[in-house]
Coordinates of C-alpha atoms in Angstrom, one line a residue:
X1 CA 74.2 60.4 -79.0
X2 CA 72.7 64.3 -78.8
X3 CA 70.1 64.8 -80.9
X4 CA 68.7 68.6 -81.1
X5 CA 65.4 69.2 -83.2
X6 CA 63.2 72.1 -83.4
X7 CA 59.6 71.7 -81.6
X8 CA 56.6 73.4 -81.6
X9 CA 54.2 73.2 -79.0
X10 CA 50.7 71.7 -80.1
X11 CA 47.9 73.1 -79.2
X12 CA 44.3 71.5 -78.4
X13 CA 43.4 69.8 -81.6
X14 CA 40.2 68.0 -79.9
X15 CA 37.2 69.2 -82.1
X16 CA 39.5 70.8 -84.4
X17 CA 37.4 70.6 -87.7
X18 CA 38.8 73.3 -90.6
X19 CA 41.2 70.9 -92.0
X20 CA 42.6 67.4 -90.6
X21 CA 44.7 67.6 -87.9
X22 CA 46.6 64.3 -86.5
X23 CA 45.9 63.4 -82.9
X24 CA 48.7 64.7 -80.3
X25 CA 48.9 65.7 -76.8
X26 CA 48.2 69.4 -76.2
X27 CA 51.2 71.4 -75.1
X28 CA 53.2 68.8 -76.2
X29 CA 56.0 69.2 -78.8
X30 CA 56.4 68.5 -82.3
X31 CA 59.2 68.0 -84.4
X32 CA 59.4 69.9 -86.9
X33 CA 61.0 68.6 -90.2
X34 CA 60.4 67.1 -93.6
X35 CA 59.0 63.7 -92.5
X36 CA 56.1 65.1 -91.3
X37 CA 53.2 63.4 -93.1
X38 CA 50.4 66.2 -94.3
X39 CA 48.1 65.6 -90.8
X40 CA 51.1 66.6 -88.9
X41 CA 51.7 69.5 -91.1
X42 CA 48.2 70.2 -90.6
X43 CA 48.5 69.9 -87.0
X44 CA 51.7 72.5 -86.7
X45 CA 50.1 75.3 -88.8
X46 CA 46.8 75.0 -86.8
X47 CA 49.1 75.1 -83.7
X48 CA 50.4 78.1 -85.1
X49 CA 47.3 80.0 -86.2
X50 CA 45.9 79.0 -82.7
X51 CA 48.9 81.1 -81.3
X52 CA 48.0 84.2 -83.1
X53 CA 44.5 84.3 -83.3
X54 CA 43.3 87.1 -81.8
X55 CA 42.2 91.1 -83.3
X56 CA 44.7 93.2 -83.3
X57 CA 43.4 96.6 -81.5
X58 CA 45.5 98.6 -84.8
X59 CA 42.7 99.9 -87.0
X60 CA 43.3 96.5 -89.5
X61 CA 39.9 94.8 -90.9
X62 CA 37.4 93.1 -88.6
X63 CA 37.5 89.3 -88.0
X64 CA 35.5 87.7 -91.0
X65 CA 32.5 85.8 -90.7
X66 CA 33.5 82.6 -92.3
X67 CA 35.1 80.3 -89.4
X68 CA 38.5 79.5 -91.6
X69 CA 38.9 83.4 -92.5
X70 CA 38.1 84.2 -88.5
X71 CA 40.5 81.2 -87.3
X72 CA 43.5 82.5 -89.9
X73 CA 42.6 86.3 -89.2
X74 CA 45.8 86.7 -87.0
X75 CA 48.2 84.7 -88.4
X76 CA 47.2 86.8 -91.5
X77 CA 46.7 90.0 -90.7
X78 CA 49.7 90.2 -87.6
X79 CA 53.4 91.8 -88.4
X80 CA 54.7 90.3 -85.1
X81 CA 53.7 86.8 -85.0
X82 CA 54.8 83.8 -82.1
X83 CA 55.4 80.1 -82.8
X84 CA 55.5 78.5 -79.1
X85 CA 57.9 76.1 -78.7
X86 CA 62.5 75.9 -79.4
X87 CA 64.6 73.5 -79.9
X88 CA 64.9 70.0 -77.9
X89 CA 68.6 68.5 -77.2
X90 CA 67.8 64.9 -76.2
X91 CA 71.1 62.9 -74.6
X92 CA 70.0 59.0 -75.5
X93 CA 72.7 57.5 -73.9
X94 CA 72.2 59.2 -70.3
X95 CA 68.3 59.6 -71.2
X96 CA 68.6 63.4 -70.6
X97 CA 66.2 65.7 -72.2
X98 CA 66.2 69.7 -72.4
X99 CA 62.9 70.9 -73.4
X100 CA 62.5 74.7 -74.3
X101 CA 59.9 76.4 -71.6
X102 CA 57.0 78.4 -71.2
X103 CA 56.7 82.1 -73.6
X104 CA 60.0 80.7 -75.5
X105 CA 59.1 80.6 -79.4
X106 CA 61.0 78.9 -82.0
X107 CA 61.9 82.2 -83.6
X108 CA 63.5 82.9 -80.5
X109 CA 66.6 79.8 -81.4
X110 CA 69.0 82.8 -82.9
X111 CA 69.8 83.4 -78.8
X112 CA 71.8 79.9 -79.4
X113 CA 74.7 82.2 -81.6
X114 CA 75.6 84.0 -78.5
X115 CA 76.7 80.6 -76.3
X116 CA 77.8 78.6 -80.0
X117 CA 79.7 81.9 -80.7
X118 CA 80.9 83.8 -77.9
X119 CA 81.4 83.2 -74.2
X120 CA 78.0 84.1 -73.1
X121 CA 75.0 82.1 -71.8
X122 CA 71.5 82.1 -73.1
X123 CA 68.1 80.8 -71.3
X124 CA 65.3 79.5 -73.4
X125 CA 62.1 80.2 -70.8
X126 CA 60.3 79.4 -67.7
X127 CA 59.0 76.4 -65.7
X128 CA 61.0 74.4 -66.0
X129 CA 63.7 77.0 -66.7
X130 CA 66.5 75.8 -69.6
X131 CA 70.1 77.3 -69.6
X132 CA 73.1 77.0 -72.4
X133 CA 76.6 77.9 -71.2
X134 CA 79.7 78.5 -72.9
X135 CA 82.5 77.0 -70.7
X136 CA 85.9 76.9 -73.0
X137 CA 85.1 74.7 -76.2
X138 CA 82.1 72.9 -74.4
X139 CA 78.8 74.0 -73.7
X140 CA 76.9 73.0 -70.6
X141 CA 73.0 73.1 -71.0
X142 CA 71.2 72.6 -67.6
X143 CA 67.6 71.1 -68.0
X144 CA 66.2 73.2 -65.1
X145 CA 68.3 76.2 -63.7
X146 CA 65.8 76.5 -61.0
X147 CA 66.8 73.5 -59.7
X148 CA 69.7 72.8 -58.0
X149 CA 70.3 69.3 -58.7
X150 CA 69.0 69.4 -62.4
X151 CA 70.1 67.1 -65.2
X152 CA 72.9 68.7 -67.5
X153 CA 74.0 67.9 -71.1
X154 CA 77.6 68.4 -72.1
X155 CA 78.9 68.7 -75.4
X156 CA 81.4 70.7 -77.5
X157 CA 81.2 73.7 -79.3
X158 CA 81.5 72.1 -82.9
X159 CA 78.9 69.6 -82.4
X160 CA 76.6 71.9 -81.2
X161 CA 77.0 74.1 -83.9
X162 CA 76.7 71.6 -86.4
X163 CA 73.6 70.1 -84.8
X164 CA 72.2 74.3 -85.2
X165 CA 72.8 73.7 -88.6
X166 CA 70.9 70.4 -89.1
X167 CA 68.0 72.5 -87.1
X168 CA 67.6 74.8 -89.7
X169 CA 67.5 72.2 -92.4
X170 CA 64.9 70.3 -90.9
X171 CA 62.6 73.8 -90.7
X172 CA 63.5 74.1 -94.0
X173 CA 62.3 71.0 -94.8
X174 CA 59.1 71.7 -93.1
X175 CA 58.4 74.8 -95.2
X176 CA 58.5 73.0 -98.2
X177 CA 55.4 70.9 -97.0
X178 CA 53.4 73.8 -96.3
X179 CA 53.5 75.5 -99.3
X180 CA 51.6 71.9 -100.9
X181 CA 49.4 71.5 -97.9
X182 CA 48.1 75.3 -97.9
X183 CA 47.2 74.7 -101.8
X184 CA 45.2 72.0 -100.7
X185 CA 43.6 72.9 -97.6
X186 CA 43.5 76.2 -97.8
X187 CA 43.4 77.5 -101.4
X188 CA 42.1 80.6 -100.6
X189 CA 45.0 81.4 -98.4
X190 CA 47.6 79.8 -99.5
X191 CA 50.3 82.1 -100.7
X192 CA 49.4 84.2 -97.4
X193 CA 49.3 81.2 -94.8
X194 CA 52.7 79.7 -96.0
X195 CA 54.3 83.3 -95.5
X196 CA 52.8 83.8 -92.8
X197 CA 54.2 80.5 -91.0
X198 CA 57.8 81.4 -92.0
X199 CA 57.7 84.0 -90.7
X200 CA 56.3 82.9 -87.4
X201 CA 59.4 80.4 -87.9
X202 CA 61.8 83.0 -88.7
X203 CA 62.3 80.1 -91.6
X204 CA 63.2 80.9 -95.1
X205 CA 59.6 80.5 -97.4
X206 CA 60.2 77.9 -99.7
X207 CA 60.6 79.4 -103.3
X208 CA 58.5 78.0 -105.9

């Protein structure tokens, strides 16, 4: 069975105080999806405010004082904002897993249309070094290009594609959490914070 899901890379949530956060290994992944219970949820947008927080050198306003304004500054004040992480393919019959690599972002996924629709390949960053192939109506995706004797993960075209599709739904599903959590954890910044996630997702915001 292939199963593809959309991850984001967690970042350190030890003494990680502004809202709750659930426990999980930094620079490990999380799915992303609508079973996430609302410490997960918590987790993922801090992971992605922690991704984007810094000033940006453009003439916008200073960092506030108040630690949750400083810590959501960037994801609130950014137009180009990162989400670290992709999309996982997991083979659980061979136990074969392609993970997406370092400086590879979630937004970054629409590089999947060129192999699922055309005849090209597509690499989803660095160490290890992930690779999708086109080869006829089958697509190849090598674990680690960099390595010559990496796993691989073969499967056609069509299930591919369709496994895209249940991505998109699953960040979908996502998004409508946040919209509930930010009213609840961060009132203040709601509206702003739930934007500003989808679009770090290149996700639709949920309407409503």
């Amino acid at each position: 069975m292939i199963i593809l899901q959309p991850v984001l890379e967690v970042q350190q949530c030890r003494g990680f105080a502004l809202w709750p956060v659930a426990e999980a290994e930094p620079y490990g992944f999380l799915p992303l999806s609508g079973a996430l219970s609302p410490a997960e949820v918590g987790t993922a947008v801090m992971s992605i405010a922690a991704c984007n927080d810094w000033q940006p050198d453009d003439g916008r306003p200073p960092r506030p004082a108040d630690p949750l304004g400083a810590f959501l500054h960037g994801l609130l004040t950014m137009d180009d904002l990162v989400a670290s992480g992709g999309l996982r393919v997991t083979d659980t019959v061979h136990g074969t897993t392609l993970e997406p690599g370092c400086c590879n972002g979630i937004d970054e996924r629409s590089d999947w249309a060129v192999v699922v629709d055309g005849s090209d390949w597509a690499s989803f960053g660095h160490d290890p070094s992930p690779l999708a192939e086109r080869l006829g109506e089958r697509v190849r995706l090598t674990v680690d290009a960099d390595q010559d004797d990496s796993p691989v993960i073969e499967l056609p075209v069509t299930e591919l594609r369709l496994l895209l599709s249940r991505a998109e739904r699953d960040l979908a599903d996502f998004m409508h959490l946040v919209g509930p959590w930010a009213s609840r954890h961060v009132p203040d910044h709601a509206e702003a914070t739930t934007a500003a996630v989808a679009r770090a997702l290149a996700a639709p915001a949920p309407i409503g």
